[in-house]
Short mmCIF file of C-alpha atoms in Angstrom, two decimals:
data_model
loop_
_atom_site.label_atom_id
_atom_site.label_comp_id
_atom_site.label_asym_id
_atom_site.label_seq_id
_atom_site.Cartn_x
_atom_site.Cartn_y
_atom_site.Cartn_z
CA MET A 1 -7.28 -63.72 -16.69
CA GLY A 2 -11.02 -64.03 -16.08
CA VAL A 3 -13.24 -66.80 -14.77
CA SER A 4 -15.75 -68.81 -16.82
CA VAL A 5 -19.38 -68.72 -15.74
CA ARG A 6 -19.19 -72.49 -15.14
CA GLU A 7 -16.14 -72.01 -12.85
CA ALA A 8 -17.81 -69.10 -11.09
CA MET A 9 -20.83 -71.24 -10.18
CA GLY A 10 -18.53 -73.30 -7.96
CA ILE A 11 -17.19 -70.33 -6.00
CA GLY A 12 -18.49 -68.45 -2.94
CA GLY A 13 -22.12 -67.38 -2.88
CA LEU A 14 -22.80 -68.67 -6.39
CA THR A 15 -22.53 -72.24 -5.11
CA ARG A 16 -25.94 -71.65 -3.50
CA CYS A 17 -27.45 -70.20 -6.67
CA LYS A 18 -28.66 -71.95 -9.83
CA VAL A 19 -28.55 -71.44 -13.60
CA VAL A 20 -32.17 -71.28 -14.81
CA ALA A 21 -31.57 -70.46 -18.50
CA GLY A 22 -28.84 -70.17 -21.15
CA GLU A 23 -26.83 -73.19 -19.97
CA LYS A 24 -25.05 -73.40 -23.33
CA GLY A 25 -23.20 -70.17 -22.55
CA LEU A 26 -21.50 -71.33 -19.36
CA GLU A 27 -18.06 -71.09 -20.95
CA LYS A 28 -18.37 -67.31 -21.32
CA ILE A 29 -15.59 -65.51 -19.45
CA ILE A 30 -16.23 -63.06 -16.62
CA ASN A 31 -13.67 -60.26 -16.31
CA HIS A 32 -15.82 -57.76 -14.42
CA ILE A 33 -18.66 -57.80 -11.91
CA THR A 34 -21.20 -54.98 -11.95
CA VAL A 35 -24.32 -54.18 -9.94
CA MET A 36 -27.29 -52.75 -11.84
CA GLU A 37 -28.28 -49.64 -9.88
CA VAL A 38 -29.72 -47.47 -12.70
CA PRO A 39 -31.93 -48.30 -15.72
CA ASP A 40 -29.32 -47.28 -18.33
CA VAL A 41 -26.47 -49.36 -16.90
CA ILE A 42 -25.90 -51.01 -20.30
CA ARG A 43 -24.21 -47.91 -21.71
CA TRP A 44 -21.43 -48.17 -19.10
CA LEU A 45 -20.56 -51.83 -19.65
CA LYS A 46 -17.29 -52.85 -21.36
CA GLY A 47 -18.01 -56.52 -22.02
CA ASN A 48 -17.42 -59.79 -20.16
CA GLU A 49 -19.47 -58.65 -17.15
CA LEU A 50 -21.45 -60.62 -14.68
CA LEU A 51 -24.36 -58.27 -14.00
CA LEU A 52 -26.01 -58.56 -10.57
CA THR A 53 -29.48 -57.07 -10.18
CA SER A 54 -32.72 -57.18 -8.22
CA LEU A 55 -34.45 -55.69 -11.33
CA TYR A 56 -35.59 -52.81 -9.10
CA PRO A 57 -34.49 -50.05 -11.55
CA ILE A 58 -36.68 -51.49 -14.33
CA LYS A 59 -39.28 -53.54 -12.46
CA GLU A 60 -42.14 -51.34 -13.72
CA ASP A 61 -40.84 -51.17 -17.31
CA GLU A 62 -41.91 -54.29 -19.27
CA GLU A 63 -40.13 -53.16 -22.42
CA ALA A 64 -36.83 -52.70 -20.58
CA ILE A 65 -37.21 -56.15 -19.01
CA SER A 66 -37.90 -57.80 -22.34
CA ARG A 67 -34.87 -56.12 -24.01
CA LEU A 68 -32.38 -56.52 -21.11
CA VAL A 69 -30.79 -59.85 -22.12
CA GLU A 70 -30.56 -58.88 -25.78
CA GLN A 71 -28.78 -55.64 -24.87
CA LEU A 72 -26.35 -57.47 -22.58
CA HIS A 73 -25.65 -59.98 -25.35
CA GLU A 74 -24.96 -57.15 -27.82
CA VAL A 75 -22.35 -55.45 -25.57
CA GLY A 76 -20.60 -58.77 -24.90
CA SER A 77 -21.62 -59.35 -21.31
CA SER A 78 -21.21 -62.86 -19.90
CA ALA A 79 -24.15 -63.57 -17.57
CA LEU A 80 -27.08 -62.07 -15.66
CA ALA A 81 -27.74 -62.93 -12.00
CA VAL A 82 -31.15 -61.91 -10.64
CA LYS A 83 -32.01 -61.73 -6.92
CA THR A 84 -35.63 -62.76 -6.43
CA HIS A 85 -38.07 -62.44 -3.49
CA ARG A 86 -37.07 -58.84 -2.89
CA TYR A 87 -38.56 -56.73 -5.68
CA VAL A 88 -39.68 -59.55 -8.00
CA ASP A 89 -41.08 -62.88 -6.88
CA GLU A 90 -39.56 -64.75 -9.83
CA ILE A 91 -37.43 -64.09 -12.89
CA PRO A 92 -39.67 -62.76 -15.69
CA GLN A 93 -40.40 -65.23 -18.47
CA ALA A 94 -39.12 -62.79 -21.10
CA ILE A 95 -35.65 -62.88 -19.52
CA LEU A 96 -35.60 -66.68 -19.33
CA GLU A 97 -36.66 -67.02 -22.98
CA ALA A 98 -34.05 -64.50 -24.13
CA GLY A 99 -31.37 -66.30 -22.12
CA ASN A 100 -32.08 -69.56 -23.94
CA ARG A 101 -32.34 -67.81 -27.31
CA PHE A 102 -28.94 -66.11 -27.01
CA ASP A 103 -27.23 -68.88 -24.98
CA PHE A 104 -26.82 -66.24 -22.28
CA PRO A 105 -26.63 -67.68 -18.73
CA ILE A 106 -29.38 -66.50 -16.38
CA ILE A 107 -28.65 -67.17 -12.70
CA GLU A 108 -31.21 -67.01 -9.89
CA ILE A 109 -29.60 -65.66 -6.68
CA ASP A 110 -30.68 -67.41 -3.50
CA ASN A 111 -32.59 -65.15 -1.12
CA GLU A 112 -29.95 -65.60 1.64
CA VAL A 113 -27.00 -64.74 -0.64
CA SER A 114 -25.77 -61.12 -0.76
CA TYR A 115 -24.02 -59.45 -3.66
CA LEU A 116 -20.84 -59.31 -1.59
CA ASP A 117 -21.02 -63.09 -1.04
CA ILE A 118 -20.73 -63.40 -4.81
CA MET A 119 -18.36 -60.51 -5.60
CA SER A 120 -15.66 -60.92 -2.96
CA PRO A 121 -14.57 -64.52 -3.68
CA LEU A 122 -14.85 -64.04 -7.47
CA ILE A 123 -12.71 -60.91 -7.48
CA GLU A 124 -10.21 -62.55 -5.15
CA LEU A 125 -9.89 -65.47 -7.60
CA MET A 126 -9.51 -63.15 -10.58
CA LEU A 127 -6.81 -61.19 -8.76
CA ARG A 128 -4.87 -64.38 -8.09
CA LYS A 129 -5.11 -65.45 -11.72
CA SER A 130 -4.28 -62.05 -13.24
CA ASN A 131 -1.05 -60.15 -13.71
CA PRO A 132 -1.03 -56.60 -12.33
CA GLY A 133 -2.63 -54.31 -14.86
CA GLU A 134 -5.11 -51.50 -15.20
CA GLU A 135 -8.11 -53.82 -15.58
CA GLN A 136 -7.07 -55.79 -12.53
CA LYS A 137 -6.65 -52.61 -10.49
CA GLU A 138 -10.04 -51.28 -11.56
CA SER A 139 -11.65 -54.58 -10.56
CA PHE A 140 -9.84 -54.37 -7.23
CA PHE A 141 -10.99 -50.80 -6.60
CA GLN A 142 -14.55 -51.77 -7.43
CA TRP A 143 -14.23 -54.69 -5.03
CA ILE A 144 -12.95 -52.69 -2.08
CA THR A 145 -15.54 -49.97 -2.73
CA GLU A 146 -18.27 -52.62 -2.52
CA LEU A 147 -16.69 -53.93 0.68
CA ALA A 148 -16.74 -50.46 2.22
CA MET A 149 -20.27 -49.64 1.03
CA GLY A 150 -21.43 -53.03 2.28
CA GLY A 151 -20.30 -52.20 5.80
CA LYS A 152 -17.64 -54.93 5.95
CA GLY A 153 -15.32 -52.56 7.82
CA ILE A 154 -11.57 -52.08 8.07
CA PRO A 155 -10.60 -55.78 8.56
CA ALA A 156 -12.14 -56.68 5.16
CA LEU A 157 -10.30 -53.79 3.49
CA ILE A 158 -7.01 -54.88 5.08
CA SER A 159 -7.50 -58.43 3.82
CA ALA A 160 -8.25 -57.20 0.30
CA VAL A 161 -5.18 -54.93 0.12
CA GLN A 162 -2.95 -57.71 1.45
CA GLN A 163 -4.13 -59.98 -1.36
CA MET A 164 -3.42 -57.25 -3.90
CA THR A 165 0.04 -56.25 -2.63
CA GLY A 166 1.22 -59.59 -1.25
CA ASN A 167 2.55 -57.85 1.90
CA ILE A 168 1.32 -57.37 5.47
CA LEU A 169 -0.92 -54.36 6.10
CA THR A 170 -1.56 -52.63 9.43
CA VAL A 171 -3.70 -49.64 10.35
CA GLY A 172 -2.71 -47.33 13.21
CA SER A 173 -5.13 -45.00 14.98
CA GLU A 174 -4.69 -41.64 16.67
CA ILE A 175 -8.30 -41.78 17.89
CA PRO A 176 -8.67 -42.97 21.52
CA THR A 177 -12.04 -44.60 20.80
CA LEU A 178 -10.68 -46.60 17.85
CA GLU A 179 -8.00 -49.22 18.36
CA GLY A 180 -5.46 -49.88 15.62
CA TYR A 181 -5.50 -53.04 13.50
CA PHE A 182 -2.10 -54.69 13.91
CA GLN A 183 -3.03 -58.37 13.34
CA GLY A 184 -1.12 -59.50 16.41
CA ARG A 185 2.08 -57.78 15.26
CA ASN A 186 4.21 -55.54 17.45
CA VAL A 187 4.16 -52.22 15.59
CA ALA A 188 6.11 -49.20 16.88
CA ARG A 189 4.04 -46.02 17.09
CA LEU A 190 4.83 -43.20 14.72
CA THR A 191 7.32 -40.69 16.06
CA ARG A 192 6.39 -37.02 16.13
CA ALA A 193 8.75 -36.38 13.20
CA GLN A 194 7.11 -39.17 11.17
CA LYS A 195 3.65 -37.77 11.90
CA ASN A 196 4.74 -34.32 10.71
CA GLU A 197 6.27 -35.85 7.58
CA LEU A 198 3.01 -37.64 6.76
CA LYS A 199 0.91 -34.53 7.39
CA SER A 200 3.14 -32.52 5.07
CA ALA A 201 3.27 -35.17 2.33
CA LYS A 202 -0.49 -35.94 2.33
CA ARG A 203 0.26 -39.06 0.28
CA THR A 204 1.95 -42.47 0.45
CA ILE A 205 5.66 -42.25 1.28
CA ARG A 206 8.49 -44.67 2.03
CA MET A 207 9.63 -45.11 5.62
CA GLN A 208 11.65 -47.37 7.90
CA ARG A 209 9.62 -48.50 10.93
CA THR A 210 9.92 -51.19 13.57
CA LEU A 211 7.82 -54.33 13.05
CA ASP A 212 8.12 -57.17 15.58
CA GLY A 213 11.30 -55.60 16.94
CA GLN A 214 13.04 -55.27 13.55
CA MET A 215 13.52 -52.21 11.38
CA THR A 216 11.47 -52.93 8.26
CA PRO A 217 11.01 -51.04 4.96
CA CYS A 218 7.42 -49.93 4.48
CA ILE A 219 5.18 -47.51 2.64
CA VAL A 220 2.85 -45.42 4.80
CA THR A 221 -0.27 -43.46 3.85
CA PRO A 222 -1.72 -40.81 6.19
CA LEU A 223 -5.36 -40.98 7.21
CA LEU A 224 -6.26 -37.28 7.20
CA LEU A 225 -9.54 -35.70 8.26
CA ASN A 226 -9.76 -31.90 8.22
CA ASP A 227 -5.99 -31.84 7.63
CA GLU A 228 -5.42 -33.60 10.96
CA LEU A 229 -3.74 -37.00 11.21
CA CYS A 230 -6.21 -39.51 12.66
CA GLY A 231 -4.28 -42.64 11.70
CA GLU A 232 -2.03 -44.29 9.14
CA VAL A 233 -2.06 -47.29 6.81
CA THR A 234 1.26 -49.13 6.58
CA CYS A 235 2.21 -51.77 4.01
CA TRP A 236 5.27 -53.71 5.23
CA GLN A 237 7.86 -55.21 2.88
CA THR A 238 7.70 -58.73 4.28
CA LYS A 239 7.26 -60.92 1.15
CA ARG A 240 8.18 -58.92 -1.92
CA GLU A 241 9.59 -55.53 -2.89
CA PHE A 242 7.17 -52.71 -3.50
CA LEU A 243 5.84 -51.95 -6.97
CA GLU A 244 4.75 -48.53 -8.18
CA SER A 245 1.21 -49.90 -8.32
CA ASP A 246 1.31 -50.52 -4.54
CA PHE A 247 1.48 -46.77 -3.93
CA HIS A 248 -1.56 -46.30 -6.14
CA VAL A 249 -3.44 -49.07 -4.34
CA LEU A 250 -2.85 -47.48 -0.92
CA ASP A 251 -3.75 -43.98 -2.13
CA ARG A 252 -7.06 -45.29 -3.49
CA THR A 253 -7.80 -47.43 -0.42
CA VAL A 254 -7.15 -44.81 2.24
CA PRO A 255 -10.27 -42.66 1.53
CA LEU A 256 -12.37 -45.76 2.22
CA MET A 257 -10.44 -46.35 5.45
CA ALA A 258 -10.99 -42.70 6.36
CA MET A 259 -14.75 -43.19 5.94
CA GLU A 260 -14.61 -45.95 8.54
CA PHE A 261 -12.65 -43.69 10.89
CA LEU A 262 -15.17 -40.89 10.31
CA LYS A 263 -18.04 -43.23 11.26
CA VAL A 264 -16.33 -44.07 14.56
CA MET A 265 -15.45 -40.43 15.25
CA THR A 266 -18.98 -39.22 14.49
CA LYS A 267 -20.47 -41.86 16.77
CA SER A 268 -17.92 -40.99 19.45
CA ASP A 269 -18.70 -37.25 19.18
CA VAL A 270 -22.44 -37.89 19.56
CA GLU A 271 -21.83 -40.09 22.60
CA GLN A 272 -19.48 -37.47 24.05
CA ASN A 273 -22.18 -34.80 23.69
CA TYR A 274 -24.54 -36.96 25.77
CA LYS A 275 -21.79 -37.46 28.34
CA ASP A 276 -20.98 -33.74 28.46
CA ASP A 277 -24.64 -32.81 28.98
CA PHE A 278 -24.96 -35.33 31.79
CA LEU A 279 -21.74 -34.31 33.53
CA SER A 280 -22.59 -30.61 33.32
CA GLU A 281 -25.37 -31.28 35.84
CA VAL A 282 -22.81 -32.74 38.26
CA LEU A 283 -20.17 -30.08 37.64
CA LEU A 284 -22.63 -27.19 37.97
CA GLY A 285 -24.13 -28.56 41.18
CA GLN A 286 -27.56 -29.33 39.70
CA VAL A 287 -27.68 -32.79 41.27
CA GLN A 288 -30.91 -33.64 43.08
CA GLU A 289 -30.67 -37.34 43.88
CA ASN A 290 -27.20 -38.83 44.27
CA ALA A 291 -28.43 -42.41 43.81
CA GLU A 292 -30.14 -41.50 40.52
CA MET A 293 -27.04 -39.73 39.17
CA ILE A 294 -24.80 -42.63 40.18
CA MET A 295 -27.11 -45.03 38.36
CA LYS A 296 -27.08 -42.84 35.24
CA GLY A 297 -23.31 -42.64 35.40
CA ASN A 298 -23.12 -46.43 35.33
CA HIS A 299 -24.62 -46.35 31.82
CA PHE A 300 -21.50 -44.50 30.65
CA GLY A 301 -19.17 -46.83 32.53
CA TRP A 302 -18.47 -44.35 35.34
CA ASP A 303 -18.51 -45.08 39.05
CA LEU A 304 -19.74 -41.80 40.52
CA SER A 305 -19.97 -43.37 43.95
CA LYS A 306 -16.20 -42.81 44.12
CA ASN A 307 -14.49 -39.54 44.97
CA TYR A 308 -12.95 -37.29 42.31
CA GLN A 309 -10.76 -34.21 42.21
CA VAL A 310 -11.14 -31.88 39.23
CA PHE A 311 -8.67 -29.97 37.13
CA THR A 312 -9.64 -28.01 34.04
CA ILE A 313 -7.68 -27.28 30.89
CA ALA A 314 -7.99 -24.06 28.92
CA CYS A 315 -6.42 -23.51 25.53
CA GLY A 316 -5.97 -20.33 23.56
CA GLU A 317 -4.14 -19.46 20.39
CA ARG A 318 -0.83 -17.78 21.01
CA PRO A 319 -1.13 -14.08 20.07
CA HIS A 320 1.75 -14.15 17.57
CA LEU A 321 0.26 -17.22 15.84
CA SER A 322 -3.43 -16.30 15.82
CA LYS A 323 -5.17 -15.29 12.61
CA SER A 324 -8.58 -13.89 11.86
CA GLY A 325 -11.31 -15.26 9.63
CA ASP A 326 -14.00 -17.92 9.70
CA ASN A 327 -11.66 -20.63 8.42
CA GLU A 328 -9.21 -20.01 11.25
CA SER A 329 -12.07 -20.07 13.75
CA LEU A 330 -13.18 -23.46 12.43
CA ARG A 331 -9.59 -24.65 12.51
CA TYR A 332 -9.29 -23.57 16.14
CA GLN A 333 -12.47 -25.46 17.06
CA GLU A 334 -11.15 -28.56 15.30
CA ARG A 335 -7.86 -28.22 17.17
CA LYS A 336 -9.82 -28.15 20.43
CA ARG A 337 -11.63 -31.37 19.50
CA ILE A 338 -8.31 -33.01 18.72
CA LEU A 339 -6.87 -31.72 22.01
CA MET A 340 -9.82 -33.34 23.80
CA ARG A 341 -8.98 -36.65 22.13
CA ARG A 342 -5.32 -36.29 23.10
CA VAL A 343 -6.25 -35.77 26.75
CA ALA A 344 -8.32 -38.97 26.55
CA GLU A 345 -5.40 -40.76 24.92
CA ILE A 346 -3.01 -39.68 27.68
CA PHE A 347 -5.20 -41.44 30.23
CA ARG A 348 -6.22 -44.37 28.00
CA LEU A 349 -3.57 -46.73 29.39
CA SER A 350 -3.92 -45.45 32.95
CA THR A 351 -5.17 -47.80 35.64
CA HIS A 352 -7.24 -44.90 36.99
CA ASN A 353 -10.77 -44.56 35.61
CA VAL A 354 -10.43 -40.91 34.66
CA ILE A 355 -13.53 -39.08 33.40
CA ILE A 356 -13.00 -36.40 30.74
CA THR A 357 -15.60 -33.92 29.51
CA GLU A 358 -15.76 -30.71 27.52
CA GLN A 359 -17.63 -27.87 29.18
CA LYS A 360 -17.92 -24.76 27.01
CA GLU A 361 -14.37 -23.52 26.49
CA LEU A 362 -12.79 -25.85 29.04
CA ILE A 363 -11.86 -29.52 29.25
CA ALA A 364 -12.59 -30.92 32.71
CA VAL A 365 -10.71 -33.94 34.05
CA LEU A 366 -12.26 -35.82 36.97
CA TYR A 367 -9.36 -37.64 38.57
CA PRO A 368 -10.28 -40.51 40.95
CA ARG A 369 -9.20 -40.29 44.58
CA GLU A 370 -9.03 -43.53 46.53
CA ASP A 371 -8.31 -41.68 49.78
CA GLY A 372 -10.48 -39.21 51.61
CA SER A 373 -13.65 -39.52 53.60
CA GLY A 374 -15.99 -37.31 55.53
CA LYS A 375 -19.15 -35.38 54.84
CA GLU A 376 -19.96 -34.86 51.20
CA GLY A 377 -18.73 -31.55 49.80
CA LEU A 378 -16.60 -30.60 52.81
CA LEU A 379 -12.96 -29.66 52.25
CA TYR A 380 -10.41 -32.40 52.78
CA LEU A 381 -7.97 -30.43 54.98
CA ASN A 382 -4.18 -30.72 54.60
CA ASP A 383 -4.53 -32.83 51.48
CA PRO A 384 -1.47 -35.13 51.35
CA GLN A 385 -2.09 -35.78 47.64
CA LYS A 386 -1.82 -32.14 46.55
CA GLY A 387 1.66 -32.67 45.16
CA ALA A 388 0.63 -35.84 43.33
CA ILE A 389 -2.31 -34.22 41.53
CA ILE A 390 -0.12 -31.26 40.56
CA ASN A 391 2.40 -33.70 39.07
CA VAL A 392 -0.36 -35.41 37.05
CA ALA A 393 -1.66 -32.08 35.75
CA ASN A 394 1.86 -30.91 34.95
CA SER A 395 2.52 -34.09 32.99
CA VAL A 396 -0.67 -33.56 30.98
CA ARG A 397 0.29 -29.97 30.25
CA ARG A 398 3.79 -30.94 29.09
CA HIS A 399 2.36 -33.54 26.69
CA LEU A 400 -0.16 -31.11 25.25
CA SER A 401 2.20 -28.13 25.01
CA LYS A 402 4.74 -30.25 23.14
CA GLU A 403 2.23 -31.36 20.51
CA PHE A 404 0.09 -28.21 20.32
CA ASP A 405 2.82 -25.61 20.20
CA ASP A 406 0.43 -23.14 18.52
CA LEU A 407 -1.83 -23.14 21.60
CA SER A 408 -1.22 -21.77 25.08
CA ILE A 409 -2.27 -24.45 27.59
CA THR A 410 -3.35 -23.41 31.10
CA ILE A 411 -4.51 -25.81 33.82
CA GLY A 412 -6.41 -24.92 36.97
CA ILE A 413 -6.75 -27.39 39.85
CA GLY A 414 -9.58 -27.37 42.38
CA ARG A 415 -9.21 -28.66 45.92
CA PHE A 416 -10.46 -32.13 46.85
CA TYR A 417 -13.93 -32.62 48.34
CA PRO A 418 -15.67 -36.03 48.71
CA GLY A 419 -18.91 -36.93 46.96
CA LEU A 420 -20.87 -35.56 43.99
CA LYS A 421 -21.20 -32.15 45.62
CA GLY A 422 -17.45 -32.26 46.08
CA ILE A 423 -17.04 -32.64 42.29
CA HIS A 424 -19.06 -29.44 41.82
CA ARG A 425 -16.96 -27.49 44.35
CA SER A 426 -13.68 -28.78 42.98
CA TYR A 427 -14.73 -27.91 39.40
CA SER A 428 -15.86 -24.43 40.45
CA GLU A 429 -12.50 -23.79 42.12
CA SER A 430 -10.54 -25.10 39.15
CA CYS A 431 -12.38 -22.65 36.87
CA LYS A 432 -11.63 -19.78 39.26
CA ALA A 433 -7.99 -20.85 39.37
CA ILE A 434 -7.78 -20.43 35.59
CA ARG A 435 -9.73 -17.16 35.52
CA LEU A 436 -7.95 -15.49 38.44
CA GLY A 437 -4.53 -17.09 38.37
CA GLY A 438 -3.22 -15.33 35.26
CA PRO A 439 -0.35 -13.47 36.93
CA ILE A 440 0.68 -16.58 38.87
CA THR A 441 0.55 -18.98 35.91
CA GLU A 442 2.53 -16.87 33.42
CA GLU A 443 5.58 -19.11 33.80
CA SER A 444 4.21 -22.53 34.78
CA GLY A 445 0.85 -22.47 33.01
CA LEU A 446 -0.63 -24.27 36.03
CA ILE A 447 -2.29 -23.03 39.22
CA HIS A 448 -3.84 -24.79 42.21
CA TYR A 449 -6.79 -22.93 43.75
CA GLU A 450 -5.07 -23.06 47.11
CA ASP A 451 -2.24 -20.94 45.71
CA LEU A 452 -4.47 -18.04 44.61
CA GLY A 453 -3.84 -16.22 47.87
CA ILE A 454 -6.08 -13.20 48.35
CA TYR A 455 -7.94 -14.02 45.14
CA ARG A 456 -9.58 -16.88 47.03
CA ILE A 457 -11.18 -14.37 49.40
CA LEU A 458 -12.13 -11.87 46.72
CA SER A 459 -13.70 -14.53 44.51
CA GLN A 460 -16.01 -15.62 47.35
CA MET A 461 -17.52 -12.18 47.86
CA GLU A 462 -21.17 -12.09 46.87
CA ASP A 463 -21.52 -8.30 46.99
CA TRP A 464 -19.76 -7.29 43.78
CA ASN A 465 -20.88 -3.70 44.27
CA GLU A 466 -18.42 -3.39 47.16
CA LEU A 467 -15.59 -4.80 45.04
CA GLU A 468 -16.41 -2.50 42.15
CA GLY A 469 -16.67 0.44 44.55
CA LEU A 470 -13.21 -0.22 45.99
CA TYR A 471 -11.88 -0.64 42.46
CA SER A 472 -13.40 2.64 41.29
CA GLU A 473 -11.87 4.48 44.25
CA THR A 474 -8.39 3.21 43.48
CA ILE A 475 -7.20 1.48 40.30
CA GLY A 476 -10.29 2.47 38.31
CA LYS A 477 -9.12 6.10 38.42
CA LEU A 478 -5.68 5.08 37.14
CA VAL A 479 -7.19 3.01 34.31
CA GLU A 480 -9.31 5.98 33.24
CA TYR A 481 -6.32 8.33 33.38
CA ASP A 482 -4.15 5.91 31.37
CA TRP A 483 -6.85 5.62 28.72
CA THR A 484 -7.33 9.39 28.42
CA ASN A 485 -3.68 10.39 28.53
CA ASN A 486 -2.04 7.37 26.89
CA SER A 487 0.03 6.80 30.02
CA ASN A 488 0.89 3.63 31.98
CA LEU A 489 0.32 4.29 35.66
CA VAL A 490 -1.33 0.87 36.25
CA ALA A 491 1.63 -0.98 34.71
CA THR A 492 4.02 1.20 36.73
CA LEU A 493 2.24 0.37 39.99
CA LYS A 494 2.23 -3.36 39.21
CA GLU A 495 5.95 -3.35 38.52
CA TYR A 496 6.64 -1.23 41.62
CA PHE A 497 4.86 -3.74 43.87
CA ALA A 498 6.45 -6.69 42.02
CA ASN A 499 9.86 -5.23 42.95
CA ASN A 500 8.93 -4.83 46.62
CA CYS A 501 8.59 -1.05 46.28
CA ALA A 502 12.24 -0.63 45.27
CA LEU A 503 12.16 2.60 43.29
CA ALA A 504 15.55 2.36 41.55
CA GLU A 505 15.08 -1.28 40.57
CA THR A 506 11.59 -0.57 39.20
CA ALA A 507 12.86 2.41 37.18
CA GLU A 508 15.55 0.16 35.67
CA LYS A 509 12.99 -2.50 34.77
CA LEU A 510 10.76 0.09 33.12
CA PHE A 511 13.71 1.82 31.38
CA VAL A 512 12.84 5.21 32.90
CA HIS A 513 14.72 7.69 35.11
CA ALA A 514 14.26 7.50 38.89
CA ASN A 515 12.78 11.01 38.85
CA THR A 516 10.17 9.79 36.33
CA MET A 517 9.25 7.02 38.75
CA LYS A 518 8.86 9.54 41.58
CA TYR A 519 6.60 11.69 39.41
CA ARG A 520 4.42 8.70 38.50
CA LEU A 521 4.05 7.63 42.14
CA GLN A 522 3.08 11.18 43.06
CA LYS A 523 0.49 11.17 40.27
CA ILE A 524 -0.92 7.87 41.55
CA GLU A 525 -1.28 9.37 45.04
CA GLN A 526 -2.86 12.51 43.60
CA LEU A 527 -5.48 10.55 41.61
CA THR A 528 -6.34 7.91 44.23
CA GLY A 529 -5.60 9.61 47.52
CA CYS A 530 -3.49 6.56 48.42
CA SER A 531 0.20 7.00 49.17
CA VAL A 532 2.47 4.03 48.42
CA HIS A 533 4.42 4.98 51.54
CA ASP A 534 1.40 4.44 53.84
CA SER A 535 0.91 0.73 54.65
CA GLU A 536 -2.90 0.95 54.93
CA LYS A 537 -3.25 2.98 51.73
CA ARG A 538 -0.75 0.75 49.95
CA LEU A 539 -2.92 -2.27 50.90
CA MET A 540 -5.90 -0.52 49.23
CA LEU A 541 -3.90 -0.22 46.03
CA HIS A 542 -2.79 -3.86 46.27
CA VAL A 543 -6.39 -5.04 46.64
CA GLY A 544 -7.49 -2.71 43.85
CA LEU A 545 -5.01 -4.36 41.48
CA LYS A 546 -6.32 -7.81 42.46
CA ILE A 547 -9.89 -6.71 41.76
CA HIS A 548 -8.69 -5.27 38.45
CA GLN A 549 -7.46 -8.77 37.56
CA ILE A 550 -10.85 -10.29 38.48
CA LEU A 551 -12.84 -7.73 36.49
CA GLN A 552 -10.73 -7.99 33.33
#
């Protein structure tokens, strides 16, 4: 059921507008509300419309202006509302005369009244008076589209859908920078299984979820961007049972919700880029004036006058799951962005003001340290909090590995140094821990720089020519021989040392005969001049293998 023009003039924004012509047609019924955005809008009208316009599409066309009311009358429209003082100072006389001639109401829109001030309350009234039907749904979809395009945001969309469905609506968010809209209700978060179900369905599905402590029937629609779940829209069965049309309403509303999420995510990504660029100066040791950097950090809500310890997170696709192609590369980059958001979400409810940044292929976490003092950048000896920071990093890795089972997650932890220069040193060590700690992290996926052993010494050497020279004299010769002869002397030597030089045990591990092991060890000695039975020469081979790891 529609609304008469006379009734409409007493609703919402139209109460501040006035009828300036065609008063005899005030009983015409309005079933639709349309905005004139193009000159040939008449061809798309169905009848019984209230047409809103600033006359901008035809303001230079006198013939179109003079014929507008007649054309609207011919297609059965109900009224014309013109917004003045924007593109026209006053309603053209030709329109006023035609309005009186055809008893077609002409309404002058007050300068302070927006189209949405008129549309929203009128459509709401028509929805209340109508029975569910295709025309009602189309009016509703036009309404919510106008709400979204008008920048009214998610709360306005929620209110509109609630009026249409008669049930409570909530919107959950997987984006750390965007809070969910729960209207004061206690809504249980989606379980991992429910998230996977929504991602697979890609449409509205029935679920049972907890609302205010009670299991409640609901229909849930995934908010998907780039095939990743960034949130969900849930309609709860609190007042009436669901209709088939409710599924359609949610499916049509969710793209508009997703646009709002995309706005927030885009803004967040831009802000994060500024943050990353700023923090790279601190992490790379390019800080000139501490006071200036601390002041800049305050703009981002960071207190860089405090002390921080750094651990970095590296992610790589698991070899058996990786695929080639540009699409997969884009997918991997998107997964990394989502992983960055998940790290932020892990710390969102923490009382610690953790700083998170993406630096090239790594995610760096600056974890606040309340303890510690001393000269800036100097090592905090016998750190009593080493175990605590390892536990934090381990917890982060467990969370990420559970959700991103297609990625291999590795975390490197730098030692703690006070001050901004200390952040640089800690970050540098955390990167080295990831790069050099491969053999140590195979099982745990986590390495503290302090546990690198001899790698700590090798990584500090500035004369790489000496390292490369020692490598060439030892393991380099084995690598070259393996490549030329399709053999595996390097792997044999690694396994031999890993088994504390136990020949029989190593042979068993490598599934070869003991005599084969003896032959290989002899070949290693022949090529390198280093016998595994001589402690000094054996040390050369040990160091050569460590350098091999660094140079890989």
